[in-house]
PDB file of C-alpha atoms in Angstrom:
ATOM      1  CA  LEU C  30     -45.273 -41.340  33.695  1.00 84.00           C
ATOM      2  CA  LYS C  31     -43.257 -44.559  33.714  1.00 88.00           C
ATOM      3  CA  ILE C  32     -46.059 -46.698  35.142  1.00 91.00           C
ATOM      4  CA  ASN C  33     -48.524 -45.560  32.478  1.00 92.00           C
ATOM      5  CA  VAL C  34     -46.076 -46.484  29.707  1.00 91.00           C
ATOM      6  CA  LYS C  35     -45.225 -49.840  31.328  1.00 90.00           C
ATOM      7  CA  LEU C  36     -48.944 -50.652  31.281  1.00 87.00           C
ATOM      8  CA  GLY C  37     -49.214 -49.880  27.568  1.00 86.00           C
ATOM      9  CA  GLY C  38     -50.426 -46.289  27.791  1.00 88.00           C
ATOM     10  CA  THR C  39     -49.269 -43.172  25.927  1.00 89.00           C
ATOM     11  CA  ASN C  40     -48.242 -40.109  27.909  1.00 90.00           C
ATOM     12  CA  HIS C  41     -48.141 -37.629  25.054  1.00 90.00           C
ATOM     13  CA  ARG C  42     -47.783 -37.349  21.293  1.00 89.00           C
ATOM     14  CA  LEU C  43     -47.134 -34.615  18.767  1.00 89.00           C
ATOM     15  CA  GLN C  44     -50.082 -32.548  17.646  1.00 87.00           C
ATOM     16  CA  ASN C  45     -48.701 -32.321  14.107  1.00 87.00           C
ATOM     17  CA  PRO C  46     -47.355 -35.229  12.014  1.00 88.00           C
ATOM     18  CA  ILE C  47     -43.807 -36.313  12.826  1.00 91.00           C
ATOM     19  CA  GLY C  48     -42.750 -35.895   9.210  1.00 92.00           C
ATOM     20  CA  VAL C  49     -41.872 -39.476   8.268  1.00 94.00           C
ATOM     21  CA  PRO C  50     -43.462 -41.095   5.210  1.00 93.00           C
ATOM     22  CA  ALA C  51     -46.591 -43.128   5.787  1.00 91.00           C
ATOM     23  CA  ASN C  52     -46.091 -46.637   7.146  1.00 93.00           C
ATOM     24  CA  THR C  53     -42.642 -46.044   8.659  1.00 96.00           C
ATOM     25  CA  MET C  54     -41.082 -48.142  11.427  1.00 97.00           C
ATOM     26  CA  VAL C  55     -38.620 -46.236  13.659  1.00 97.00           C
ATOM     27  CA  VAL C  56     -35.841 -48.335  15.201  1.00 98.00           C
ATOM     28  CA  GLY C  57     -33.129 -47.743  17.812  1.00 97.00           C
ATOM     29  CA  ALA C  58     -30.232 -50.056  18.697  1.00 97.00           C
ATOM     30  CA  ASP C  59     -27.288 -50.149  21.079  1.00 96.00           C
ATOM     31  CA  VAL C  60     -24.672 -52.530  22.532  1.00 95.00           C
ATOM     32  CA  THR C  61     -23.319 -52.594  26.088  1.00 93.00           C
ATOM     33  CA  HIS C  62     -20.265 -54.449  27.370  1.00 90.00           C
ATOM     34  CA  PRO C  63     -19.247 -55.992  30.719  1.00 86.00           C
ATOM     35  CA  SER C  64     -16.691 -54.247  32.868  1.00 80.00           C
ATOM     36  CA  LYS C  65     -12.979 -54.826  32.307  1.00 78.00           C
ATOM     37  CA  ASP C  66     -12.635 -56.963  35.437  1.00 73.00           C
ATOM     38  CA  SER C  67     -15.323 -59.410  34.286  1.00 73.00           C
ATOM     39  CA  ALA C  68     -14.476 -62.828  32.886  1.00 70.00           C
ATOM     40  CA  GLU C  69     -13.107 -62.765  29.339  1.00 75.00           C
ATOM     41  CA  THR C  70     -16.047 -64.862  28.151  1.00 76.00           C
ATOM     42  CA  CYS C  71     -18.702 -62.729  29.862  1.00 84.00           C
ATOM     43  CA  PRO C  72     -20.974 -61.736  26.947  1.00 89.00           C
ATOM     44  CA  SER C  73     -21.797 -58.310  25.605  1.00 92.00           C
ATOM     45  CA  LEU C  74     -25.475 -57.346  25.399  1.00 93.00           C
ATOM     46  CA  ALA C  75     -27.312 -56.015  22.355  1.00 96.00           C
ATOM     47  CA  GLY C  76     -30.693 -54.311  22.490  1.00 96.00           C
ATOM     48  CA  LEU C  77     -33.101 -53.121  19.802  1.00 97.00           C
ATOM     49  CA  VAL C  78     -36.384 -51.208  20.055  1.00 97.00           C
ATOM     50  CA  ALA C  79     -38.881 -50.494  17.269  1.00 97.00           C
ATOM     51  CA  THR C  80     -42.264 -48.830  16.838  1.00 95.00           C
ATOM     52  CA  ASN C  81     -45.449 -50.379  15.548  1.00 92.00           C
ATOM     53  CA  ASP C  82     -47.820 -47.410  15.856  1.00 90.00           C
ATOM     54  CA  ILE C  83     -48.433 -44.346  13.715  1.00 89.00           C
ATOM     55  CA  ASN C  84     -47.562 -41.903  16.529  1.00 90.00           C
ATOM     56  CA  CYS C  85     -44.136 -43.491  17.163  1.00 91.00           C
ATOM     57  CA  THR C  86     -44.719 -43.670  20.915  1.00 92.00           C
ATOM     58  CA  GLN C  87     -44.642 -47.434  21.551  1.00 93.00           C
ATOM     59  CA  TYR C  88     -41.209 -49.081  21.189  1.00 96.00           C
ATOM     60  CA  LEU C  89     -41.189 -52.848  21.706  1.00 96.00           C
ATOM     61  CA  ALA C  90     -37.896 -54.567  22.427  1.00 96.00           C
ATOM     62  CA  SER C  91     -35.656 -57.463  21.386  1.00 96.00           C
ATOM     63  CA  ALA C  92     -32.334 -58.442  22.975  1.00 94.00           C
ATOM     64  CA  ARG C  93     -29.433 -60.846  22.485  1.00 93.00           C
ATOM     65  CA  ILE C  94     -26.221 -61.801  24.190  1.00 91.00           C
ATOM     66  CA  GLN C  95     -23.149 -61.960  21.964  1.00 92.00           C
ATOM     67  CA  PRO C  96     -19.420 -62.664  22.262  1.00 90.00           C
ATOM     68  CA  ASN C  97     -17.431 -60.486  24.646  1.00 87.00           C
ATOM     69  CA  LYS C  98     -16.473 -57.011  23.334  1.00 88.00           C
ATOM     70  CA  THR C  99     -18.299 -57.525  20.016  1.00 91.00           C
ATOM     71  CA  GLU C 100     -19.042 -53.975  18.867  1.00 91.00           C
ATOM     72  CA  TYR C 101     -21.564 -54.754  16.130  1.00 94.00           C
ATOM     73  CA  LEU C 102     -24.981 -56.351  16.672  1.00 95.00           C
ATOM     74  CA  ASP C 103     -24.220 -60.006  16.080  1.00 93.00           C
ATOM     75  CA  ASP C 104     -27.835 -61.127  15.611  1.00 94.00           C
ATOM     76  CA  LEU C 105     -29.392 -57.943  14.282  1.00 96.00           C
ATOM     77  CA  GLU C 106     -31.122 -60.044  11.639  1.00 96.00           C
ATOM     78  CA  GLY C 107     -32.977 -62.088  14.253  1.00 95.00           C
ATOM     79  CA  MET C 108     -34.000 -59.037  16.280  1.00 96.00           C
ATOM     80  CA  MET C 109     -35.225 -57.193  13.182  1.00 96.00           C
ATOM     81  CA  TYR C 110     -37.199 -60.283  12.174  1.00 95.00           C
ATOM     82  CA  GLU C 111     -38.989 -60.197  15.553  1.00 94.00           C
ATOM     83  CA  ARG C 112     -39.772 -56.485  15.291  1.00 96.00           C
ATOM     84  CA  LEU C 113     -41.007 -56.756  11.698  1.00 95.00           C
ATOM     85  CA  SER C 114     -43.253 -59.648  12.705  1.00 93.00           C
ATOM     86  CA  ALA C 115     -44.668 -57.575  15.575  1.00 94.00           C
ATOM     87  CA  TYR C 116     -45.247 -54.627  13.221  1.00 94.00           C
ATOM     88  CA  ARG C 117     -47.146 -56.873  10.831  1.00 92.00           C
ATOM     89  CA  THR C 118     -49.265 -58.313  13.651  1.00 92.00           C
ATOM     90  CA  VAL C 119     -50.489 -54.841  14.645  1.00 92.00           C
ATOM     91  CA  ASN C 120     -50.731 -53.153  11.232  1.00 91.00           C
ATOM     92  CA  LYS C 121     -51.572 -56.175   9.031  1.00 89.00           C
ATOM     93  CA  ARG C 122     -48.762 -55.175   6.687  1.00 90.00           C
ATOM     94  CA  TYR C 123     -45.018 -54.589   6.658  1.00 92.00           C
ATOM     95  CA  PRO C 124     -43.475 -51.103   6.864  1.00 94.00           C
ATOM     96  CA  ASP C 125     -42.622 -49.354   3.611  1.00 94.00           C
ATOM     97  CA  HIS C 126     -39.813 -47.402   5.292  1.00 96.00           C
ATOM     98  CA  ILE C 127     -37.410 -48.174   8.143  1.00 97.00           C
ATOM     99  CA  LEU C 128     -35.781 -45.253   9.965  1.00 97.00           C
ATOM    100  CA  PHE C 129     -32.910 -46.722  11.990  1.00 98.00           C
ATOM    101  CA  TYR C 130     -30.938 -44.851  14.679  1.00 97.00           C
ATOM    102  CA  ARG C 131     -27.794 -46.690  15.794  1.00 96.00           C
ATOM    103  CA  ASP C 132     -26.266 -45.579  19.080  1.00 93.00           C
ATOM    104  CA  GLY C 133     -22.793 -46.267  20.456  1.00 85.00           C
ATOM    105  CA  VAL C 134     -20.731 -46.253  17.241  1.00 91.00           C
ATOM    106  CA  SER C 135     -17.544 -44.236  16.812  1.00 89.00           C
ATOM    107  CA  GLU C 136     -16.420 -42.719  13.534  1.00 88.00           C
ATOM    108  CA  SER C 137     -13.817 -45.459  13.056  1.00 90.00           C
ATOM    109  CA  GLN C 138     -16.585 -48.102  13.152  1.00 92.00           C
ATOM    110  CA  PHE C 139     -18.759 -46.741  10.354  1.00 93.00           C
ATOM    111  CA  GLY C 140     -17.274 -49.251   7.926  1.00 94.00           C
ATOM    112  CA  MET C 141     -17.999 -52.101  10.341  1.00 95.00           C
ATOM    113  CA  VAL C 142     -21.636 -51.023  10.579  1.00 95.00           C
ATOM    114  CA  GLN C 143     -21.987 -50.889   6.802  1.00 95.00           C
ATOM    115  CA  LEU C 144     -20.438 -54.335   6.375  1.00 96.00           C
ATOM    116  CA  LYS C 145     -21.890 -56.144   9.402  1.00 95.00           C
ATOM    117  CA  GLU C 146     -25.230 -54.568  10.321  1.00 96.00           C
ATOM    118  CA  ILE C 147     -26.939 -53.026   7.304  1.00 96.00           C
ATOM    119  CA  PRO C 148     -26.771 -56.336   5.340  1.00 96.00           C
ATOM    120  CA  GLN C 149     -28.446 -58.079   8.292  1.00 96.00           C
ATOM    121  CA  ILE C 150     -31.376 -55.647   8.141  1.00 96.00           C
ATOM    122  CA  ILE C 151     -31.772 -56.320   4.430  1.00 94.00           C
ATOM    123  CA  THR C 152     -31.616 -60.083   5.014  1.00 94.00           C
ATOM    124  CA  ALA C 153     -34.266 -59.865   7.750  1.00 94.00           C
ATOM    125  CA  CYS C 154     -36.596 -58.090   5.319  1.00 93.00           C
ATOM    126  CA  GLN C 155     -35.980 -60.758   2.706  1.00 91.00           C
ATOM    127  CA  ARG C 156     -36.795 -63.524   5.201  1.00 90.00           C
ATOM    128  CA  MET C 157     -40.255 -62.178   6.023  1.00 89.00           C
ATOM    129  CA  PRO C 158     -43.109 -64.286   4.600  1.00 83.00           C
ATOM    130  CA  LEU C 159     -45.379 -62.741   2.001  1.00 75.00           C
ATOM    131  CA  CYS C 160     -48.450 -60.898   3.227  1.00 65.00           C
ATOM    132  CA  ALA C 161     -51.544 -63.057   2.885  1.00 60.00           C
ATOM    133  CA  ASN C 162     -53.640 -60.215   1.454  1.00 60.00           C
ATOM    134  CA  THR C 163     -51.245 -59.229  -1.360  1.00 58.00           C
ATOM    135  CA  ARG C 164     -48.808 -62.144  -1.814  1.00 61.00           C
ATOM    136  CA  ALA C 165     -46.504 -59.621  -3.463  1.00 65.00           C
ATOM    137  CA  PRO C 166     -42.754 -59.349  -2.823  1.00 71.00           C
ATOM    138  CA  TRP C 167     -41.895 -56.719  -0.222  1.00 82.00           C
ATOM    139  CA  LYS C 168     -38.848 -54.548   0.342  1.00 85.00           C
ATOM    140  CA  ALA C 169     -38.627 -51.663   2.774  1.00 92.00           C
ATOM    141  CA  LYS C 170     -36.575 -48.549   2.095  1.00 95.00           C
ATOM    142  CA  LEU C 171     -33.908 -48.204   4.771  1.00 97.00           C
ATOM    143  CA  THR C 172     -32.556 -44.953   6.216  1.00 97.00           C
ATOM    144  CA  PHE C 173     -29.704 -45.597   8.653  1.00 97.00           C
ATOM    145  CA  LEU C 174     -28.240 -42.978  11.002  1.00 96.00           C
ATOM    146  CA  VAL C 175     -25.498 -43.192  13.604  1.00 95.00           C
ATOM    147  CA  VAL C 176     -26.110 -41.130  16.742  1.00 94.00           C
ATOM    148  CA  GLY C 177     -22.922 -39.683  18.240  1.00 89.00           C
ATOM    149  CA  LYS C 178     -22.751 -38.247  21.757  1.00 85.00           C
ATOM    150  CA  ARG C 179     -19.057 -38.513  22.660  1.00 81.00           C
ATOM    151  CA  HIS C 180     -17.658 -35.601  20.733  1.00 83.00           C
ATOM    152  CA  HIS C 181     -16.044 -32.303  21.674  1.00 77.00           C
ATOM    153  CA  ALA C 182     -18.129 -29.901  19.573  1.00 79.00           C
ATOM    154  CA  ARG C 183     -19.947 -27.182  21.536  1.00 79.00           C
ATOM    155  CA  PHE C 184     -22.076 -24.349  20.197  1.00 79.00           C
ATOM    156  CA  PHE C 185     -22.923 -21.165  22.090  1.00 75.00           C
ATOM    157  CA  PRO C 186     -24.120 -17.645  21.218  1.00 75.00           C
ATOM    158  CA  GLY C 187     -21.502 -15.079  20.284  1.00 71.00           C
ATOM    159  CA  GLU C 188     -20.943 -11.645  21.744  1.00 64.00           C
ATOM    160  CA  GLY C 189     -23.932  -9.507  22.561  1.00 50.00           C
ATOM    161  CA  LYS C 190     -26.028 -12.479  23.715  1.00 56.00           C
ATOM    162  CA  ASP C 191     -27.131 -13.283  27.234  1.00 62.00           C
ATOM    163  CA  GLY C 192     -24.552 -16.026  27.614  1.00 59.00           C
ATOM    164  CA  LYS C 193     -27.051 -18.873  27.743  1.00 69.00           C
ATOM    165  CA  SER C 194     -27.232 -21.846  25.398  1.00 70.00           C
ATOM    166  CA  PHE C 195     -29.255 -21.701  22.197  1.00 78.00           C
ATOM    167  CA  HIS C 196     -32.933 -22.484  22.304  1.00 78.00           C
ATOM    168  CA  PRO C 197     -33.903 -26.112  21.536  1.00 81.00           C
ATOM    169  CA  GLY C 198     -34.033 -26.988  17.856  1.00 82.00           C
ATOM    170  CA  LEU C 199     -30.645 -25.618  16.824  1.00 85.00           C
ATOM    171  CA  VAL C 200     -29.220 -27.381  13.749  1.00 89.00           C
ATOM    172  CA  ILE C 201     -25.624 -27.048  12.548  1.00 88.00           C
ATOM    173  CA  ASP C 202     -25.171 -28.615   9.110  1.00 90.00           C
ATOM    174  CA  ALA C 203     -22.464 -26.468   7.494  1.00 87.00           C
ATOM    175  CA  THR C 204     -18.904 -25.218   8.029  1.00 87.00           C
ATOM    176  CA  VAL C 205     -17.971 -27.428  11.018  1.00 88.00           C
ATOM    177  CA  VAL C 206     -19.456 -30.721   9.786  1.00 87.00           C
ATOM    178  CA  CYS C 207     -17.736 -33.351   7.661  1.00 88.00           C
ATOM    179  CA  PRO C 208     -17.983 -32.111   4.043  1.00 87.00           C
ATOM    180  CA  LYS C 209     -18.095 -35.604   2.495  1.00 87.00           C
ATOM    181  CA  GLN C 210     -20.862 -37.057   4.661  1.00 90.00           C
ATOM    182  CA  PHE C 211     -24.549 -36.382   5.169  1.00 94.00           C
ATOM    183  CA  ASN C 212     -24.310 -35.299   8.811  1.00 94.00           C
ATOM    184  CA  PHE C 213     -25.511 -32.617  11.200  1.00 94.00           C
ATOM    185  CA  TYR C 214     -25.474 -31.511  14.833  1.00 92.00           C
ATOM    186  CA  LEU C 215     -28.819 -31.110  16.580  1.00 92.00           C
ATOM    187  CA  GLN C 216     -29.384 -29.436  19.948  1.00 88.00           C
ATOM    188  CA  SER C 217     -32.878 -30.682  20.662  1.00 84.00           C
ATOM    189  CA  HIS C 218     -32.959 -30.028  24.411  1.00 81.00           C
ATOM    190  CA  ASP C 219     -32.905 -27.019  26.695  1.00 76.00           C
ATOM    191  CA  SER C 220     -29.839 -26.419  28.853  1.00 72.00           C
ATOM    192  CA  PRO C 221     -30.492 -23.641  31.402  1.00 67.00           C
ATOM    193  CA  LEU C 222     -27.109 -24.218  33.054  1.00 67.00           C
ATOM    194  CA  GLY C 223     -23.832 -24.622  31.190  1.00 66.00           C
ATOM    195  CA  THR C 224     -23.317 -25.266  27.502  1.00 70.00           C
ATOM    196  CA  ALA C 225     -25.638 -27.764  25.815  1.00 76.00           C
ATOM    197  CA  LYS C 226     -24.052 -30.824  24.212  1.00 81.00           C
ATOM    198  CA  SER C 227     -25.587 -31.436  20.792  1.00 87.00           C
ATOM    199  CA  GLY C 228     -26.179 -34.834  19.276  1.00 88.00           C
ATOM    200  CA  HIS C 229     -24.228 -35.650  16.103  1.00 92.00           C
ATOM    201  CA  TYR C 230     -26.133 -37.565  13.443  1.00 95.00           C
ATOM    202  CA  VAL C 231     -24.401 -39.226  10.492  1.00 95.00           C
ATOM    203  CA  VAL C 232     -26.463 -40.758   7.683  1.00 96.00           C
ATOM    204  CA  LEU C 233     -24.943 -43.958   6.276  1.00 95.00           C
ATOM    205  CA  LYS C 234     -27.867 -44.970   4.069  1.00 96.00           C
ATOM    206  CA  ASN C 235     -30.825 -42.969   2.758  1.00 96.00           C
ATOM    207  CA  GLU C 236     -33.031 -45.094   0.525  1.00 96.00           C
ATOM    208  CA  SER C 237     -36.142 -43.120   1.572  1.00 95.00           C
ATOM    209  CA  GLY C 238     -34.635 -39.995   0.002  1.00 95.00           C
ATOM    210  CA  TYR C 239     -34.878 -37.664   3.003  1.00 96.00           C
ATOM    211  CA  SER C 240     -33.599 -34.168   2.412  1.00 95.00           C
ATOM    212  CA  GLY C 241     -31.432 -32.589   5.070  1.00 93.00           C
ATOM    213  CA  ALA C 242     -34.182 -30.274   6.304  1.00 94.00           C
ATOM    214  CA  VAL C 243     -36.797 -33.031   6.529  1.00 96.00           C
ATOM    215  CA  LEU C 244     -34.542 -35.516   8.330  1.00 96.00           C
ATOM    216  CA  GLN C 245     -33.442 -32.836  10.795  1.00 95.00           C
ATOM    217  CA  GLU C 246     -37.056 -31.941  11.533  1.00 95.00           C
ATOM    218  CA  VAL C 247     -38.048 -35.593  11.927  1.00 95.00           C
ATOM    219  CA  THR C 248     -35.152 -36.245  14.312  1.00 95.00           C
ATOM    220  CA  ASN C 249     -35.978 -33.150  16.346  1.00 93.00           C
ATOM    221  CA  ASN C 250     -39.629 -34.216  16.544  1.00 93.00           C
ATOM    222  CA  LEU C 251     -38.630 -37.673  17.756  1.00 94.00           C
ATOM    223  CA  CYS C 252     -36.614 -36.071  20.560  1.00 93.00           C
ATOM    224  CA  SER C 253     -39.882 -34.707  21.983  1.00 92.00           C
ATOM    225  CA  LEU C 254     -41.529 -38.122  22.325  1.00 92.00           C
ATOM    226  CA  GLY C 255     -39.641 -39.500  25.318  1.00 90.00           C
ATOM    227  CA  SER C 256     -42.237 -40.912  27.704  1.00 90.00           C
ATOM    228  CA  ARG C 257     -40.183 -40.433  30.873  1.00 89.00           C
ATOM    229  CA  ALA C 258     -40.046 -36.646  30.562  1.00 86.00           C
ATOM    230  CA  THR C 259     -42.261 -33.764  29.482  1.00 85.00           C
ATOM    231  CA  HIS C 260     -39.442 -31.978  27.654  1.00 87.00           C
ATOM    232  CA  ALA C 261     -37.238 -32.813  24.674  1.00 88.00           C
ATOM    233  CA  LEU C 262     -34.365 -35.273  25.096  1.00 90.00           C
ATOM    234  CA  SER C 263     -30.765 -34.533  24.150  1.00 88.00           C
ATOM    235  CA  VAL C 264     -30.759 -37.415  21.638  1.00 91.00           C
ATOM    236  CA  CYS C 265     -33.625 -38.889  19.660  1.00 94.00           C
ATOM    237  CA  THR C 266     -36.036 -41.143  21.530  1.00 95.00           C
ATOM    238  CA  PRO C 267     -35.248 -44.475  19.780  1.00 96.00           C
ATOM    239  CA  ALA C 268     -31.548 -44.133  20.602  1.00 95.00           C
ATOM    240  CA  ARG C 269     -32.306 -43.192  24.214  1.00 95.00           C
ATOM    241  CA  TYR C 270     -34.758 -46.083  24.605  1.00 96.00           C
ATOM    242  CA  ALA C 271     -32.081 -48.457  23.291  1.00 96.00           C
ATOM    243  CA  ASP C 272     -29.870 -47.104  26.102  1.00 95.00           C
ATOM    244  CA  PHE C 273     -32.618 -47.788  28.647  1.00 95.00           C
ATOM    245  CA  LEU C 274     -33.021 -51.318  27.306  1.00 96.00           C
ATOM    246  CA  CYS C 275     -29.297 -52.021  27.596  1.00 95.00           C
ATOM    247  CA  ASP C 276     -29.384 -50.795  31.200  1.00 94.00           C
ATOM    248  CA  ARG C 277     -32.177 -53.279  31.826  1.00 94.00           C
ATOM    249  CA  LEU C 278     -30.202 -56.075  30.146  1.00 92.00           C
ATOM    250  CA  ARG C 279     -27.328 -55.484  32.555  1.00 90.00           C
ATOM    251  CA  CYS C 280     -29.762 -56.290  35.371  1.00 89.00           C
ATOM    252  CA  TYR C 281     -30.193 -59.799  33.954  1.00 87.00           C
ATOM    253  CA  MET C 282     -26.409 -60.256  33.927  1.00 85.00           C
ATOM    254  CA  ARG C 283     -25.838 -58.571  37.299  1.00 84.00           C
ATOM    255  CA  PRO C 284     -25.481 -61.824  39.299  1.00 82.00           C
ATOM    256  CA  VAL C 285     -22.483 -62.729  37.142  1.00 79.00           C
ATOM    257  CA  LEU C 286     -21.116 -59.201  36.789  1.00 76.00           C
ATOM    258  CA  GLU C 287     -21.127 -58.760  40.575  1.00 76.00           C
ATOM    259  CA  ASP C 288     -19.835 -62.313  41.296  1.00 71.00           C
ATOM    260  CA  ARG C 289     -22.967 -63.216  43.234  1.00 75.00           C
ATOM    261  CA  ILE C 290     -23.217 -66.527  41.378  1.00 73.00           C
ATOM    262  CA  PRO C 291     -20.415 -68.560  39.797  1.00 71.00           C
ATOM    263  CA  VAL C 292     -19.660 -68.270  36.117  1.00 68.00           C
ATOM    264  CA  PRO C 293     -21.445 -71.083  34.191  1.00 66.00           C
ATOM    265  CA  SER C 294     -19.408 -74.287  34.343  1.00 63.00           C
ATOM    266  CA  ASN C 295     -18.368 -74.532  30.684  1.00 66.00           C
ATOM    267  CA  ASN C 296     -18.140 -70.715  30.432  1.00 66.00           C
ATOM    268  CA  THR C 297     -19.540 -70.466  26.886  1.00 77.00           C
ATOM    269  CA  LEU C 298     -22.035 -68.090  25.297  1.00 81.00           C
ATOM    270  CA  GLN C 299     -24.698 -70.806  25.180  1.00 81.00           C
ATOM    271  CA  ALA C 300     -24.152 -71.570  28.865  1.00 80.00           C
ATOM    272  CA  TYR C 301     -24.881 -67.928  29.732  1.00 82.00           C
ATOM    273  CA  ALA C 302     -27.896 -67.924  27.410  1.00 82.00           C
ATOM    274  CA  HIS C 303     -29.558 -70.975  28.963  1.00 79.00           C
ATOM    275  CA  ASP C 304     -28.666 -70.288  32.593  1.00 78.00           C
ATOM    276  CA  MET C 305     -32.035 -69.549  34.225  1.00 78.00           C
ATOM    277  CA  ALA C 306     -30.345 -67.428  36.896  1.00 78.00           C
ATOM    278  CA  VAL C 307     -28.877 -65.131  34.235  1.00 81.00           C
ATOM    279  CA  TRP C 308     -30.375 -64.866  30.749  1.00 83.00           C
ATOM    280  CA  GLY C 309     -32.815 -67.779  30.825  1.00 75.00           C
ATOM    281  CA  GLN C 310     -33.274 -68.124  27.070  1.00 63.00           C
ATOM    282  CA  GLY C 311     -35.281 -71.317  27.544  1.00 56.00           C
ATOM    283  CA  ARG C 312     -37.850 -69.515  29.714  1.00 66.00           C
ATOM    284  CA  ASN C 313     -40.158 -69.215  26.710  1.00 66.00           C
ATOM    285  CA  GLU C 314     -40.222 -71.684  23.863  1.00 67.00           C
ATOM    286  CA  GLY C 315     -38.867 -70.176  20.656  1.00 69.00           C
ATOM    287  CA  ASN C 316     -38.041 -66.863  22.360  1.00 79.00           C
ATOM    288  CA  ARG C 317     -34.410 -65.772  22.667  1.00 86.00           C
ATOM    289  CA  ASN C 318     -35.208 -62.739  24.818  1.00 91.00           C
ATOM    290  CA  PRO C 319     -34.592 -62.968  28.578  1.00 89.00           C
ATOM    291  CA  TRP C 320     -38.017 -61.711  29.652  1.00 90.00           C
ATOM    292  CA  HIS C 321     -41.318 -63.530  29.928  1.00 86.00           C
ATOM    293  CA  ASP C 322     -43.797 -63.554  27.045  1.00 86.00           C
ATOM    294  CA  ASN C 323     -46.286 -61.708  29.252  1.00 87.00           C
ATOM    295  CA  VAL C 324     -44.323 -58.469  28.835  1.00 89.00           C
ATOM    296  CA  LYS C 325     -43.172 -58.782  25.229  1.00 89.00           C
ATOM    297  CA  ASP C 326     -45.834 -56.366  23.954  1.00 90.00           C
ATOM    298  CA  ILE C 327     -45.272 -53.542  26.459  1.00 92.00           C
ATOM    299  CA  MET C 328     -42.426 -51.133  27.249  1.00 94.00           C
ATOM    300  CA  PHE C 329     -41.463 -52.823  30.515  1.00 93.00           C
ATOM    301  CA  TYR C 330     -37.856 -51.588  30.298  1.00 94.00           C
ATOM    302  CA  ILE C 331     -38.695 -47.873  30.703  1.00 90.00           C
TER     303      ILE C 331
END
């Protein structure tokens, strides 16, 4: 399964439409941090994946290093610019809608995301050059969700049931959710043993005008598109792929994280970025990602 995807193939897709509006780009993002015993200047790593196909099965990646313990995506604007450019290259137009799933954000950081990240997405859209065929101004409608996994909510059948978890597709959007936010719990996966842990989705921006039922169905459908498994994932695919990408980014930093090579002499963010044994930003001209241009158009990180 993984080899086929790494080579640009598609393992499976949904028979019915996913439910998103036409010309929608689905995005996932996450940040990972070095361990506590690493150098204080050892950078955090930010990863972003985004689709460019109608079936939402191919997620191409962008990555950045950023100051240590920075929780928000410091150069989200630059990464979104790369993904929008790639979308335009394939589809000959920009997306009309952006469905963004942000992983790794706690409830206390929602304000930070709204102040630091959402404006960067808007700025990236504004920076894009006009399409040659229309020459008309362009603005995508943004829907932004935070995906929560570290919570203590559990849902299980009451008395008279067989004691197993609910079937996949369970949605909880009343009574135990925050009454002042557009949020819901979704158990998208099967859990034959133990109690399933549902994903918690909080909507911070909804310019596309999704209703609760439609957004829940779309998110559940996206959970079934993970290419490394033939069953539904516990969180939506873009968020999980952003996790996979961050795991891959830690491999680039592993020589420093495991003290196999010395910390760059001047110990600055730029020193890490240009060190060919670590991030190697100068490996490709004009490319701030650590991988070679030969793999920029495939899902090598799966």
